[in-house]
Coordinates of C-alpha atoms in Angstrom, one line a residue:
M1169 CA -0.2 0.0 0.2
L1170 CA 3.0 2.4 0.8
Y1171 CA 4.1 1.6 -2.9
V1172 CA 1.3 2.3 -4.4
G1173 CA 0.8 5.6 -2.5
A1174 CA 4.1 6.9 -3.4
V1175 CA 3.7 5.8 -6.9
A1176 CA 0.3 7.9 -7.1
L1177 CA 1.8 11.2 -5.4
L1178 CA 5.1 10.8 -7.5
G1179 CA 2.4 10.6 -10.6
A1180 CA 0.1 13.5 -9.6
A1181 CA 3.3 15.4 -8.9
A1182 CA 4.6 14.9 -11.9
L1183 CA 1.6 15.7 -14.1
T1184 CA 1.1 18.9 -12.0
A1185 CA 4.4 19.9 -12.9
A1186 CA 4.0 19.3 -16.5
F1187 CA 1.2 21.2 -16.9
V1188 CA 2.5 23.9 -15.2
A1189 CA 5.8 24.0 -17.1
S1190 CA 3.9 23.4 -20.8
G1191 CA 0.4 24.2 -20.1
P1192 CA -2.7 21.8 -21.7
P1193 CA -2.4 20.4 -25.1
Q1194 CA -3.0 22.9 -27.9
Q1195 CA -4.9 20.1 -30.4
T1196 CA -7.7 19.7 -28.0
T1197 CA -9.4 18.3 -31.1
W1198 CA -7.0 16.1 -32.0
L1199 CA -6.6 14.9 -28.3
A1200 CA -10.5 14.2 -28.1
W1201 CA -10.2 12.1 -31.2
L1202 CA -7.2 10.1 -29.7
V1203 CA -8.9 9.6 -26.5
V1204 CA -12.2 8.0 -28.4
M1205 CA -10.1 5.9 -30.4
T1206 CA -8.4 4.8 -27.5
L1207 CA -11.5 4.4 -25.8
L1208 CA -13.1 2.3 -28.7
V1209 CA -10.0 -0.3 -28.7
S1210 CA -10.1 -0.4 -24.8
V1211 CA -13.7 -1.4 -24.2
G1212 CA -13.9 -5.2 -22.7
P1213 CA -11.2 -6.7 -20.8
P1214 CA -7.7 -7.3 -22.1
Q1215 CA -6.7 -10.1 -23.9
V1216 CA -4.7 -12.4 -21.8
V1217 CA -2.2 -15.2 -22.8
G1218 CA -0.8 -16.7 -19.8
R1219 CA 0.6 -13.7 -17.5
I1220 CA 0.6 -11.2 -20.2
Q1221 CA -2.1 -8.9 -21.0
L1222 CA -2.5 -7.3 -24.4
F1223 CA -3.5 -3.6 -25.0
S1224 CA -4.1 -2.2 -28.4
S1225 CA -4.1 1.1 -27.2
G1226 CA -0.4 1.3 -26.7
L1227 CA 0.1 2.4 -30.2
F1228 CA -2.3 5.6 -29.5
T1229 CA -0.2 6.2 -26.3
I1230 CA 3.1 6.8 -28.8
A1231 CA 1.4 8.7 -31.4
A1232 CA 0.0 10.8 -28.7
V1233 CA 3.5 11.6 -28.0
P1234 CA 4.1 14.2 -31.1
L1235 CA 0.6 15.1 -31.7
V1236 CA -0.5 16.3 -28.4
G1237 CA 2.7 16.6 -26.1
P1238 CA 3.7 15.2 -22.9
V1239 CA 0.7 16.1 -21.1
G1240 CA -2.0 15.0 -23.8
T1241 CA 0.2 11.8 -23.7
A1242 CA -0.2 11.0 -20.0
I1243 CA -4.4 11.8 -20.9
V1244 CA -4.5 9.2 -23.6
S1245 CA -2.7 6.7 -21.6
V1246 CA -5.1 6.6 -18.8
V1247 CA -8.3 6.0 -20.9
P1248 CA -7.8 2.2 -20.8
V1249 CA -7.8 2.5 -16.9
L1250 CA -11.1 3.9 -17.2
A1251 CA -12.6 1.2 -19.6
A1252 CA -11.4 -1.4 -16.6
R1253 CA -13.3 -2.9 -14.2
N1254 CA -10.7 -3.2 -11.7
E1255 CA -10.5 -2.9 -7.6
P1256 CA -9.7 1.1 -6.7
I1257 CA -6.4 0.5 -5.6
K1258 CA -5.5 -1.3 -9.0
R1259 CA -7.2 1.5 -10.7
V1260 CA -5.1 4.4 -9.1
Y1261 CA -2.0 2.4 -9.6
N1262 CA -2.5 1.9 -13.0
T1263 CA -3.4 5.2 -13.6
S1264 CA 0.0 6.4 -12.1
I1265 CA 2.3 4.4 -13.9
R1266 CA 0.5 5.5 -17.2
I1267 CA 0.8 8.8 -16.4
L1268 CA 4.2 8.6 -15.6
Y1269 CA 5.4 6.8 -18.6
G1270 CA 3.3 9.2 -20.8
L1271 CA 4.9 11.9 -19.3
A1272 CA 8.1 10.2 -19.6
G1273 CA 8.1 9.6 -23.0
G1274 CA 6.9 12.6 -24.1
A1275 CA 9.7 14.5 -22.2
A1276 CA 12.5 12.2 -23.9
Y1277 CA 10.8 13.3 -27.2
A1278 CA 11.0 16.8 -26.4
L1279 CA 14.6 16.5 -25.0
A1280 CA 15.7 14.8 -28.7
G1281 CA 14.4 18.2 -30.3
G1282 CA 11.0 16.9 -30.8
V1283 CA 8.2 19.3 -31.1
T1284 CA 4.1 18.7 -31.3
L1285 CA 3.4 18.5 -35.1
G1286 CA 0.9 20.6 -37.2
T1287 CA -0.7 20.0 -40.3
T1288 CA 2.6 21.2 -42.0
P1289 CA 4.3 18.7 -44.8
L1290 CA 7.7 17.5 -43.2
P1291 CA 10.9 17.0 -45.8
D1292 CA 12.2 13.5 -45.8
A1293 CA 15.1 14.2 -43.4
A1294 CA 12.2 15.6 -41.0
V1295 CA 10.1 12.3 -41.6
L1296 CA 13.3 10.4 -40.4
A1297 CA 14.2 12.6 -37.4
L1298 CA 10.5 12.4 -36.1
A1299 CA 10.8 8.0 -36.6
G1300 CA 13.9 8.2 -34.2
R1301 CA 12.6 10.5 -31.7
M1302 CA 9.1 8.6 -31.3
A1303 CA 11.3 5.2 -31.0
L1304 CA 13.5 7.0 -28.4
A1305 CA 10.0 8.0 -26.8
A1306 CA 8.7 4.3 -27.1
V1307 CA 12.0 3.1 -25.6
V1308 CA 11.6 5.3 -22.6
I1309 CA 7.5 4.2 -22.2
A1310 CA 8.4 0.8 -22.0
T1311 CA 11.3 1.2 -19.6
V1312 CA 9.3 3.2 -17.3
N1313 CA 6.5 0.6 -17.5
I1314 CA 8.9 -2.1 -16.7
V1315 CA 10.4 -0.6 -13.9
M1316 CA 7.3 0.6 -12.2
L1317 CA 5.7 -2.9 -12.6
A1318 CA 8.9 -4.7 -11.5
G1319 CA 8.6 -2.3 -8.2
I1320 CA 5.0 -3.9 -7.4
V1321 CA 6.1 -7.6 -8.2
R1322 CA 9.5 -7.0 -5.6
V1323 CA 6.8 -5.4 -3.1
T1324 CA 3.9 -8.2 -3.6
S1325 CA 6.0 -11.4 -4.0
G1326 CA 9.5 -10.4 -2.9
A1327 CA 11.0 -11.4 -6.2
S1328 CA 14.3 -9.9 -7.0
L1329 CA 14.2 -7.2 -9.5
R1330 CA 17.3 -9.1 -11.1
A1331 CA 14.9 -11.7 -12.4
V1332 CA 11.6 -9.7 -12.7
V1333 CA 13.0 -6.9 -14.6
P1334 CA 14.5 -9.1 -17.4
D1335 CA 11.4 -11.1 -17.8
L1336 CA 9.1 -8.3 -17.7
G1337 CA 11.4 -6.9 -20.9
R1338 CA 10.8 -10.1 -22.8
T1339 CA 7.0 -9.5 -22.2
I1340 CA 6.6 -5.8 -22.9
V1341 CA 9.3 -4.8 -25.2
P1342 CA 7.8 -6.9 -28.5
G1343 CA 4.6 -5.3 -28.0
Y1344 CA 6.0 -2.1 -28.0
S1345 CA 7.9 -2.6 -30.9
A1346 CA 4.8 -3.4 -32.8
Y1347 CA 3.2 -0.3 -31.6
L1348 CA 6.0 2.0 -32.7
V1349 CA 5.7 0.9 -36.1
A1350 CA 1.8 1.2 -36.2
A1351 CA 2.3 4.7 -34.3
F1352 CA 4.4 6.1 -36.8
L1353 CA 2.5 5.4 -39.8
L1354 CA -0.6 6.7 -38.2
T1355 CA 1.5 10.0 -36.8
V1356 CA 2.7 10.6 -40.4
L1357 CA -0.8 10.1 -41.8
W1358 CA -2.2 12.2 -39.2
A1359 CA -0.1 15.3 -39.0
P1360 CA 2.1 16.0 -42.1
V1361 CA -0.2 14.1 -44.5
G1362 CA -3.0 15.9 -43.3
L1363 CA -5.4 13.2 -43.0
G1364 CA -6.1 14.0 -39.0
A1365 CA -8.4 11.7 -37.4
F1366 CA -9.4 10.2 -40.4
A1367 CA -6.1 8.2 -40.4
A1368 CA -7.0 6.7 -37.5
L1369 CA -10.8 6.0 -38.6
M1370 CA -9.2 4.3 -41.7
G1371 CA -7.0 2.1 -39.6
L1372 CA -10.0 0.9 -37.3
P1373 CA -11.3 -2.0 -39.7
C1374 CA -7.7 -3.5 -39.7
L1375 CA -7.4 -2.9 -36.1
A1376 CA -10.8 -4.9 -35.7
V1377 CA -9.5 -7.4 -37.6
A1378 CA -6.3 -7.9 -35.9
Q1379 CA -8.5 -7.7 -32.3
W1380 CA -10.6 -10.6 -33.9
A1381 CA -7.8 -12.6 -34.8
L1382 CA -6.0 -11.8 -31.3
R1383 CA -9.2 -13.1 -29.6
Q1384 CA -9.2 -16.2 -31.7
Y1385 CA -5.6 -17.2 -30.5
V1386 CA -6.6 -16.1 -27.0
A1387 CA -9.7 -18.8 -27.0
E1388 CA -7.5 -21.3 -28.9
H1389 CA -4.8 -21.0 -25.8
E1390 CA -7.3 -20.8 -23.3
T1391 CA -8.8 -24.3 -24.7
R1392 CA -5.4 -25.5 -24.8
Q1393 CA -4.9 -24.5 -21.2
S1394 CA -8.0 -26.2 -20.0
V1395 CA -7.4 -29.5 -21.7
L1396 CA -3.8 -29.5 -19.9
A1397 CA -5.5 -28.7 -16.5
A1398 CA -8.0 -31.8 -17.2
V1399 CA -5.0 -34.1 -17.6
L1400 CA -3.1 -32.8 -14.6
N1401 CA -5.9 -33.2 -12.5
A1402 CA -6.3 -36.6 -13.5
L1403 CA -2.5 -37.2 -12.6
D1404 CA -3.1 -35.3 -9.5
V1405 CA -6.1 -37.8 -8.4
R1406 CA -4.1 -40.6 -9.2
L1407 CA -0.8 -39.4 -7.6
P1408 CA -1.7 -36.4 -5.1
G1409 CA 0.8 -33.6 -5.0
T1410 CA 1.9 -34.3 -8.4
R1411 CA 0.2 -31.3 -10.1
E1412 CA 2.1 -28.7 -7.5
Q1413 CA 5.3 -30.6 -7.9
G1414 CA 4.9 -30.2 -11.8
E1415 CA 4.4 -26.3 -11.1
Q1416 CA 7.8 -25.9 -9.2
V1417 CA 9.8 -27.8 -11.5
A1418 CA 8.3 -25.7 -14.5
R1419 CA 9.2 -22.4 -12.5
V1420 CA 12.9 -23.5 -12.0
A1421 CA 13.1 -24.7 -15.8
E1422 CA 11.9 -21.3 -17.0
Q1423 CA 14.3 -19.6 -14.9
M1424 CA 17.4 -22.0 -16.3
A1425 CA 16.2 -21.8 -19.7
R1426 CA 16.1 -17.8 -19.5
V1427 CA 19.9 -18.2 -18.4
L1428 CA 20.2 -20.3 -21.4
G1429 CA 19.1 -17.8 -23.8
L1430 CA 16.1 -20.0 -25.1
A1431 CA 13.7 -18.5 -27.4
P1432 CA 10.2 -17.7 -25.7
R1433 CA 8.4 -20.4 -27.7
D1434 CA 11.1 -23.0 -26.6
V1435 CA 10.7 -21.2 -22.8
E1436 CA 7.1 -22.1 -23.2
T1437 CA 7.3 -25.5 -24.4
L1438 CA 9.4 -26.5 -21.9
T1439 CA 7.5 -25.5 -19.2
T1440 CA 4.5 -27.2 -20.6
A1441 CA 6.9 -30.5 -20.9
A1442 CA 7.8 -29.7 -17.2
R1443 CA 4.2 -29.8 -16.0
L1444 CA 3.3 -33.1 -17.9
R1445 CA 6.7 -34.6 -17.1
D1446 CA 5.0 -37.5 -15.2
I1447 CA 1.9 -37.8 -17.0
G1448 CA 3.0 -41.5 -18.8
L1449 CA 2.6 -42.8 -15.1
L1450 CA -1.2 -42.5 -16.2
S1451 CA -0.8 -45.6 -18.2
L1452 CA 1.0 -47.6 -15.4
P1453 CA -1.4 -50.0 -13.2
I1454 CA -1.8 -48.8 -9.5
A1455 CA 0.2 -51.7 -8.3
E1456 CA 3.2 -50.1 -10.4
L1457 CA 3.1 -46.7 -8.6
D1458 CA 3.1 -48.2 -5.0
P1459 CA 5.5 -46.3 -2.8
G1460 CA 6.6 -49.3 -1.3
R1461 CA 7.7 -51.1 -4.5
P1462 CA 11.4 -52.2 -4.1
L1463 CA 13.2 -49.6 -6.3
G1464 CA 14.8 -52.6 -8.4
A1465 CA 11.3 -52.8 -10.1
L1466 CA 12.8 -49.7 -12.2
D1467 CA 13.9 -52.6 -14.8
G1468 CA 10.0 -52.8 -15.3
P1469 CA 7.5 -50.8 -16.7
L1470 CA 8.2 -48.0 -14.8
R1471 CA 10.8 -47.3 -16.9
E1472 CA 8.9 -46.8 -19.7
H1473 CA 6.8 -44.0 -18.5
P1474 CA 8.6 -41.5 -20.5
R1475 CA 7.6 -42.9 -23.8
A1476 CA 4.2 -43.8 -22.7
A1477 CA 3.7 -40.0 -22.4
R1478 CA 3.3 -40.0 -26.0
Q1479 CA 0.4 -42.7 -25.7
V1480 CA -1.8 -40.8 -23.1
L1481 CA -1.1 -37.5 -25.2
G1482 CA 0.1 -38.2 -28.8
E1483 CA -3.3 -37.2 -30.2
L1484 CA -2.8 -33.6 -29.0
G1485 CA -0.8 -31.9 -31.7
F1486 CA 0.0 -29.1 -30.2
L1487 CA 1.9 -31.0 -27.6
A1488 CA 4.2 -32.6 -30.2
D1489 CA 7.4 -30.8 -29.2
A1490 CA 6.7 -31.2 -25.3
L1491 CA 6.2 -34.8 -25.6
D1492 CA 9.5 -35.1 -27.3
I1493 CA 11.1 -33.2 -24.3
I1494 CA 9.4 -35.6 -22.0
E1495 CA 10.2 -38.7 -23.5
A1496 CA 13.8 -37.6 -23.1
H1497 CA 13.9 -36.4 -19.8
H1498 CA 15.1 -39.4 -17.8
E1499 CA 18.0 -39.7 -20.3
R1500 CA 21.5 -38.9 -18.8
V1501 CA 24.7 -37.5 -20.7
D1502 CA 26.4 -40.6 -19.8
G1503 CA 24.1 -42.6 -21.5
S1504 CA 23.1 -44.5 -18.5
G1505 CA 19.1 -43.2 -18.7
Y1506 CA 15.9 -44.2 -20.3
P1507 CA 14.1 -45.1 -21.8
R1508 CA 16.8 -45.2 -25.1
G1509 CA 20.1 -44.8 -23.3
L1510 CA 20.9 -41.3 -25.1
R1511 CA 23.9 -39.5 -24.2
D1512 CA 25.1 -35.7 -24.9
A1513 CA 23.7 -34.1 -27.8
Q1514 CA 21.5 -36.7 -28.9
I1515 CA 19.5 -35.7 -25.8
P1516 CA 17.3 -32.5 -26.7
M1517 CA 18.2 -29.3 -24.9
G1518 CA 14.7 -29.0 -23.6
S1519 CA 15.2 -32.6 -22.0
R1520 CA 18.6 -31.8 -20.4
V1521 CA 17.0 -28.7 -18.8
L1522 CA 13.9 -30.6 -17.7
A1523 CA 16.1 -33.3 -15.8
V1524 CA 18.3 -30.4 -13.7
A1525 CA 15.0 -28.8 -12.5
D1526 CA 13.3 -32.1 -11.6
A1527 CA 16.2 -33.4 -9.8
Y1528 CA 17.1 -29.8 -8.1
V1529 CA 13.4 -29.3 -7.1
N1530 CA 13.4 -33.4 -5.8
L1531 CA 16.5 -32.5 -3.7
V1532 CA 15.3 -29.2 -2.1
L1533 CA 11.8 -30.1 -1.5
P1534 CA 11.1 -32.4 1.6
I1535 CA 9.3 -35.6 0.0
G1536 CA 8.0 -38.4 2.1
A1537 CA 10.7 -39.4 4.9
H1538 CA 13.7 -37.7 2.8
P1539 CA 14.8 -34.3 4.5
A1540 CA 15.3 -31.6 2.2
L1541 CA 19.0 -29.9 1.2
T1542 CA 19.5 -26.5 0.7
P1543 CA 19.5 -24.7 -3.0
E1544 CA 23.3 -24.8 -2.5
A1545 CA 23.6 -28.1 -1.4
A1546 CA 21.3 -29.3 -4.2
V1547 CA 23.4 -27.4 -7.1
A1548 CA 26.3 -29.1 -5.6
A1549 CA 24.7 -32.8 -5.8
C1550 CA 23.6 -32.1 -9.0
L1551 CA 27.4 -31.0 -10.3
D1552 CA 28.9 -34.4 -8.5
A1553 CA 26.0 -36.8 -10.3
H1554 CA 29.4 -38.2 -12.4
G1555 CA 28.1 -37.3 -15.8
H1556 CA 24.6 -37.8 -15.2
L1557 CA 23.6 -34.4 -15.8
D1558 CA 24.5 -31.9 -18.2
P1559 CA 27.0 -29.3 -16.2
A1560 CA 26.6 -26.5 -18.3
V1561 CA 23.1 -26.5 -17.5
V1562 CA 23.9 -27.5 -14.2
R1563 CA 25.6 -24.0 -13.9
A1564 CA 22.5 -22.2 -15.6
L1565 CA 20.6 -23.5 -12.5
Q1566 CA 23.7 -21.9 -10.1
V1567 CA 23.3 -18.5 -12.4
A1568 CA 19.6 -18.4 -12.1
L1569 CA 20.0 -18.7 -8.2
E1570 CA 22.3 -16.2 -8.2
R1571 CA 20.3 -14.0 -9.7
G1572 CA 17.6 -14.2 -7.4
M1573 CA 15.2 -16.7 -8.2
P1574 CA 12.7 -17.1 -5.8
P1575 CA 12.8 -20.0 -3.4
L1576 CA 10.1 -22.9 -3.7
A1577 CA 7.6 -23.4 -1.0
G1578 CA 8.5 -25.5 1.4
A1579 CA 11.9 -25.8 0.5
E1580 CA 15.0 -25.2 2.8
T1581 CA 17.5 -22.2 2.6
A1582 CA 20.4 -21.9 3.8
G1583 CA 21.6 -22.6 7.5
S1584 CA 18.1 -24.1 8.1
A1585 CA 18.2 -27.0 10.6
G1586 CA 15.9 -29.1 7.8
S1587 CA 18.9 -29.9 6.1
A1588 CA 21.2 -31.0 8.3
G1589 CA 20.3 -34.8 8.2
R1590 CA 21.1 -34.9 4.5
A1591 CA 24.3 -34.9 3.1
A1592 CA 24.9 -34.5 -0.5
V1593 CA 26.2 -38.1 -2.0
P1594 CA 28.3 -37.8 -4.9
G1595 CA 27.2 -39.7 -7.8
A1596 CA 24.0 -40.1 -6.2
A1597 CA 20.9 -40.3 -7.9
V1598 CA 19.0 -36.9 -8.6
D1599 CA 15.9 -38.0 -10.7
H1600 CA 13.1 -39.4 -9.2
A1601 CA 11.8 -43.1 -9.6
H1602 CA 8.3 -42.2 -8.6
P1603 CA 7.0 -39.5 -6.1
D1604 CA 8.1 -41.4 -3.0
S1605 CA 11.4 -42.7 -3.6
P1606 CA 14.6 -42.2 -2.0
R1607 CA 16.7 -39.6 -4.2
T1608 CA 19.9 -40.7 -2.7
V1609 CA 20.0 -44.1 -4.9
P1610 CA 22.4 -44.8 -7.7
R1611 CA 20.6 -45.2 -11.3

């Protein structure tokens, strides 16, 4: 609450200072049209894909910078908040950060020599200069947005800014890049070409089609997530606790993938595979999943559960890449894994990352009667696994921890008493046989 209050005061002070310094927007008719256009594309809830909220209004915020100045940009930027149905505290915070990044973008444009445009045609050199100044404004707007959002994430979750800021950047920057291109075209048609608000009206049908396509994509994404949720619920009924552990493995795998520089699509595929990594267990008889079974029985059907995942979910085409990762996530770089005995580069990178993430979570959580290791001891155990795990991937885990990867719920921390009873065993198994199997048995 204190953070939100501080941001609100800063936003109000900045808006007041900008109004005193530059006065109200001169092009009030243009401002009114921009507000109307922004309101039109803000009606209804934002499209959400995973943790990402997608707003089409960003292009009007960037276009407002050269058309109506800093104060006008701040006004345009807050319109989506007025159209949204949020709790009062969220409205206050969202309004404040939008005022701040609108004013910051306008100030950056002005400091770079930009002026509020009129209807006078621009020479080619001036158009190129306009593009550069708008690009600078977009960078500043995106940066302020990322910093302010990272602050609220830090306050509410305790996550490290070193981990949050890059993640938000990967989410926000691509959207602003697209907004910048559309905003530049709109601005040139609006002012120098002289079409005014008609330029935006011409673009509304295209924007409507784009929003329709986005809604179709979001609907498809939500359908896929519903299917995955149903499958995971079925697994959790069979093996209680499996879903939550899968979510934790997915979080660790995602952080490691970021360190390794995997593409966003590959990161999403990897996290899906992490959540579904044990889905092949659904194909096994109940007797095979008895926690009391001797570990020697790993030579039996249990070793086939990575391959069995394809039998369970093979008809879902959108999971094809995730199933490739799942099938090889018990392979080991020295060739000692299963089901195919792959080694080194024969094992997909996603499978190598998932193997390390799975091992780490299995070591830092107190599962069954086995106490947990601290994160540092768990990493040491993974490094000492005598060729089972890819050392480069384990180092990525180490870097993710150094960058402030949030601790897992229920995990031990450095110096905690719970880790004292369990030492890291060089060459020990760091992958699971089934949810209650000992984690210090050679494989």
